[in-house]
Amino acid sequence: MEKIKNIGDFFKMYVEGFKNLSKTSKILWTIIIVKLFIMFAVMRAFLFPNFLNSKFDTEEEKAEYVIEQITNN
Amino acid sequence: MDLSLIDWSRAQFALTAIFHWVFVPLTLGLGVIMCIFETIYYRTGDEKWKRLAKFWIKLFGINFAIGVATGIILEFEFGTNWSNYSYFVGDIFGAPLAIEGIIAFFLEATFIAVLFFGWNKVSKGFHLASTWITVIGATLSAWWILVANAWMQFPAGMDFNPDTARNEMTDFLAVALSPVAVNKFFHTVLSAWMLGAAFVIGVSSWFLLKKREHEFAVNSIKVAAIVGVVGIALTFWTGHSSAQKVAKYQPMKLAAMEALYQGKNGTELIGIGVVNPAKEAYNDSVKPVVAKIAFPKMLSWLATGDLDAFVPGIQDIIEGGYETENGTALSFDQKQEKGKIAQNALKVYRAAKADSIQNEKEACDSLRDARRVEYVQTMAVAREEIDANIGNLGYGYLNTPEETIPNVGLTFYAFHFMVIFGGYFLLFFIFAWFLNRKGVNGVWAKNKWLQLLGLISIPLAYLTSQAGWIVAEVGRQPWTIQDVLPVGASISKIPTSSVQITFFVFLTVFTVLLIAEVGIMLKSIQKGPENE
């Protein structure tokens, strides 16, 4: 590829870069994608629900609960 | 509160943070060094520096790719395991974390592509600028994360709103530029330079041991040693400043760092020592440290800049009565009393508010107006009491003074490990620079013991860096927000077993990622720098 002269060439750089990834780069991208999938599609969805959102519908209810927790000893 | 739930929640957070911190310092430290290599290439036009820069950029890329987004898991844990805390501080954390996300995404994601794909496609100057912008972007991201962390250690620029049960930012600059945040940023980033330099010298030493890439290795060591000397010297300097902030805002942490139970004027600094496991109570007569080498008066100097200043010990902090720049220090009992006043006022405020809402709905006209005045007055008085005592709110949650003492042994040993190996690295970088001066004919390039030392300094640098975070985070226990919210009040009431399960899920995922990181990194190092 020639040197970048305009914005179109700039995007071509991305396309060519991804097309010509080295073996190590392909492995790294695979790791990134698998990791993000595990983090967001599995962990976030099934293992890490937002505790207050799962118990209460309104901000007032959440506030009431948190106040009760931090003053309840 | 279930203690095992608190401990598992803490363990999971510590595991995630420690794992995250495997990647971050190398990104920041190696980043600066590779920028310098490329800058030399830009200025000299010498292809050997380009080859060198490309190799270290490749290792930077591997580390960056494996580590990317590991910090987001901490945010998952906030919402699930630490929901009270998360809700309580939400408005303070929102802005710094949003800014961090925007910087990370736009700066890093845009310019990192030029960094890897742009060789020979953009001008040398534009490529160099992209390299610097990527690293500056990563460093600025760290700023905002450290601002959030610093706020927990020194809550500033906020106002607690009893209507929403949240802290609200009243002064953005007080949060973003708090003295603790500024100091924490420089101390942390500069220590990352130390780690990056140790990594470059260690890997280069491996090439020398293998009798490969001599010129490449000595040139790498030449630059890394200078970055290392600058990094560790400034880390010591900011460490002194950090100790002064800790002495002022978190005296219990400083006392735990030195296992100091009874303070005095002109307090000694322990260089190396053994914590006495027989010490069971903060006010018993058992010696806290059984064997030590100490420097007279140096803790007083470290904490205040004055050799004869009083440094309070754990017992002093619990019993109060000593003089500080803000007046006489309160005892635990006095702080607990203030905490309970704040808690009670909070309850009164909320009850009056609920009653006033009910009153507006149900009371007849004549009663409604009279009661409205009464509720408004009650809420105003309660609000004043909350504002006056919110700084000690967390003490109302605690039952005994012992609960305010962090794990002294762990804090002490982590602190001394950090300082001793910080000193080691200062000497290490000076020697690496001095003994590498004559290039391939220098002592470093010929002596395999020095090269071995370089190699084992890589894990030592990681351990030193992690020890720093252990001091910062274990030393501030039991507080998630200093003096305002203890861990017991911060966590979600969820089954301990669910935290245990996710702990081991993380442990597995992190271990796999770490194996991948080390494996790919070693393979790339073995392959060595490429010839164009």
PDB file of C-alpha atoms in Angstrom, chain A residues 1 3-4 10 13-14 16-18 21 24 27-28 31-32 35-36 39-40 43-44 47-52 59-60 62-67 69-73, chain B residues 12 62 65-69 76-77 79-80 83-84 87-88 110 113 117-118 121-122 164-165 340 343 346-347 350 396-397 485 492-494 502 505-506 509 513 520:
ATOM      1  CA  MET A   1       0.000   0.000   0.000  1.00  0.00           C
ATOM      2  CA  LYS A   3       1.470   6.160   1.895  1.00  0.00           C
ATOM      3  CA  ILE A   4      -1.786   7.525   3.226  1.00  0.00           C
ATOM      4  CA  PHE A  10      -6.637   5.782   6.286  1.00  0.00           C
ATOM      5  CA  MET A  13      -4.883   0.917   6.340  1.00  0.00           C
ATOM      6  CA  TYR A  14      -7.257  -0.685   8.862  1.00  0.00           C
ATOM      7  CA  GLU A  16      -5.224  -4.125   5.017  1.00  0.00           C
ATOM      8  CA  GLY A  17      -3.923  -4.350   8.551  1.00  0.00           C
ATOM      9  CA  PHE A  18      -6.627  -6.808   9.544  1.00  0.00           C
ATOM     10  CA  LEU A  21      -2.458 -10.076  10.477  1.00  0.00           C
ATOM     11  CA  THR A  24       0.516 -14.086  16.668  1.00  0.00           C
ATOM     12  CA  ILE A  27      -4.147 -15.602  18.159  1.00  0.00           C
ATOM     13  CA  LEU A  28      -4.309 -12.374  20.150  1.00  0.00           C
ATOM     14  CA  ILE A  31      -8.124 -14.349  22.756  1.00  0.00           C
ATOM     15  CA  ILE A  32      -9.592 -10.837  22.909  1.00  0.00           C
ATOM     16  CA  LYS A  35     -12.367 -13.079  26.551  1.00  0.00           C
ATOM     17  CA  LEU A  36     -14.887 -10.322  25.816  1.00  0.00           C
ATOM     18  CA  MET A  39     -16.858 -11.448  30.245  1.00  0.00           C
ATOM     19  CA  PHE A  40     -19.975  -9.867  28.797  1.00  0.00           C
ATOM     20  CA  MET A  43     -20.132 -13.434  33.394  1.00  0.00           C
ATOM     21  CA  ARG A  44     -22.026 -10.160  33.132  1.00  0.00           C
ATOM     22  CA  LEU A  47     -22.861 -14.370  37.233  1.00  0.00           C
ATOM     23  CA  PHE A  48     -22.869 -10.647  37.917  1.00  0.00           C
ATOM     24  CA  PRO A  49     -26.389  -9.250  38.058  1.00  0.00           C
ATOM     25  CA  ASN A  50     -26.671  -5.760  39.513  1.00  0.00           C
ATOM     26  CA  PHE A  51     -27.835  -6.553  43.039  1.00  0.00           C
ATOM     27  CA  LEU A  52     -29.951  -3.442  43.643  1.00  0.00           C
ATOM     28  CA  GLU A  59     -34.337   4.861  42.946  1.00  0.00           C
ATOM     29  CA  GLU A  60     -36.353   5.688  46.073  1.00  0.00           C
ATOM     30  CA  LYS A  62     -32.822   1.569  46.427  1.00  0.00           C
ATOM     31  CA  ALA A  63     -32.027   4.648  48.511  1.00  0.00           C
ATOM     32  CA  GLU A  64     -34.258   3.391  51.322  1.00  0.00           C
ATOM     33  CA  TYR A  65     -32.557   0.002  51.292  1.00  0.00           C
ATOM     34  CA  VAL A  66     -29.013   1.434  51.231  1.00  0.00           C
ATOM     35  CA  ILE A  67     -29.791   3.857  54.079  1.00  0.00           C
ATOM     36  CA  GLN A  69     -28.011  -1.057  55.406  1.00  0.00           C
ATOM     37  CA  ILE A  70     -25.541   1.669  56.344  1.00  0.00           C
ATOM     38  CA  THR A  71     -27.395   2.610  59.513  1.00  0.00           C
ATOM     39  CA  ASN A  72     -28.230  -0.934  60.591  1.00  0.00           C
ATOM     40  CA  ASN A  73     -25.590  -2.234  62.981  1.00  0.00           C
TER      41      ASN A  73
ATOM     42  CA  GLN B  12     -12.331 -11.681  44.805  1.00  0.00           C
ATOM     43  CA  ILE B  62       0.821  -8.662  23.312  1.00  0.00           C
ATOM     44  CA  ALA B  65      -4.170  -7.315  23.970  1.00  0.00           C
ATOM     45  CA  ILE B  66      -4.243  -9.896  26.758  1.00  0.00           C
ATOM     46  CA  GLY B  67      -4.819  -7.298  29.453  1.00  0.00           C
ATOM     47  CA  VAL B  68      -7.453  -5.246  27.664  1.00  0.00           C
ATOM     48  CA  ALA B  69     -10.727  -4.863  29.575  1.00  0.00           C
ATOM     49  CA  PHE B  76     -19.015  -5.910  37.574  1.00  0.00           C
ATOM     50  CA  GLU B  77     -18.025  -6.687  41.154  1.00  0.00           C
ATOM     51  CA  GLY B  79     -22.640  -3.799  41.174  1.00  0.00           C
ATOM     52  CA  THR B  80     -22.962  -7.364  42.409  1.00  0.00           C
ATOM     53  CA  SER B  83     -23.876  -2.724  45.862  1.00  0.00           C
ATOM     54  CA  ASN B  84     -24.268  -0.530  48.970  1.00  0.00           C
ATOM     55  CA  TYR B  87     -24.814   3.103  45.227  1.00  0.00           C
ATOM     56  CA  PHE B  88     -23.379   5.310  47.981  1.00  0.00           C
ATOM     57  CA  THR B 110      -7.601   5.121  17.152  1.00  0.00           C
ATOM     58  CA  ALA B 113      -4.129   0.961  14.977  1.00  0.00           C
ATOM     59  CA  PHE B 117      -0.694  -1.054  10.963  1.00  0.00           C
ATOM     60  CA  GLY B 118       0.861   2.274  10.058  1.00  0.00           C
ATOM     61  CA  LYS B 121       1.968   3.880   5.494  1.00  0.00           C
ATOM     62  CA  VAL B 122       2.135   7.123   7.427  1.00  0.00           C
ATOM     63  CA  THR B 164     -30.852   9.900  47.478  1.00  0.00           C
ATOM     64  CA  ALA B 165     -28.425   8.102  49.827  1.00  0.00           C
ATOM     65  CA  LYS B 340     -23.976   7.017  65.690  1.00  0.00           C
ATOM     66  CA  GLN B 343     -26.670   7.319  61.594  1.00  0.00           C
ATOM     67  CA  LEU B 346     -30.129   9.859  58.894  1.00  0.00           C
ATOM     68  CA  LYS B 347     -32.894   7.652  60.235  1.00  0.00           C
ATOM     69  CA  ARG B 350     -35.739   9.650  56.354  1.00  0.00           C
ATOM     70  CA  GLY B 396     -21.129   4.193  63.998  1.00  0.00           C
ATOM     71  CA  TYR B 397     -21.204   0.875  62.207  1.00  0.00           C
ATOM     72  CA  LEU B 485     -18.089   3.444  54.997  1.00  0.00           C
ATOM     73  CA  SER B 492     -24.367  -6.911  49.129  1.00  0.00           C
ATOM     74  CA  LYS B 493     -26.318  -9.459  51.100  1.00  0.00           C
ATOM     75  CA  ILE B 494     -25.808 -12.291  48.672  1.00  0.00           C
ATOM     76  CA  THR B 502     -17.316 -16.474  40.813  1.00  0.00           C
ATOM     77  CA  VAL B 505     -14.398 -18.834  37.804  1.00  0.00           C
ATOM     78  CA  PHE B 506     -12.159 -15.766  37.749  1.00  0.00           C
ATOM     79  CA  VAL B 509     -10.101 -17.536  33.494  1.00  0.00           C
ATOM     80  CA  LEU B 513      -5.106 -15.704  30.297  1.00  0.00           C
ATOM     81  CA  ILE B 520       2.859 -15.813  23.565  1.00  0.00           C
TER      82      ILE B 520
END
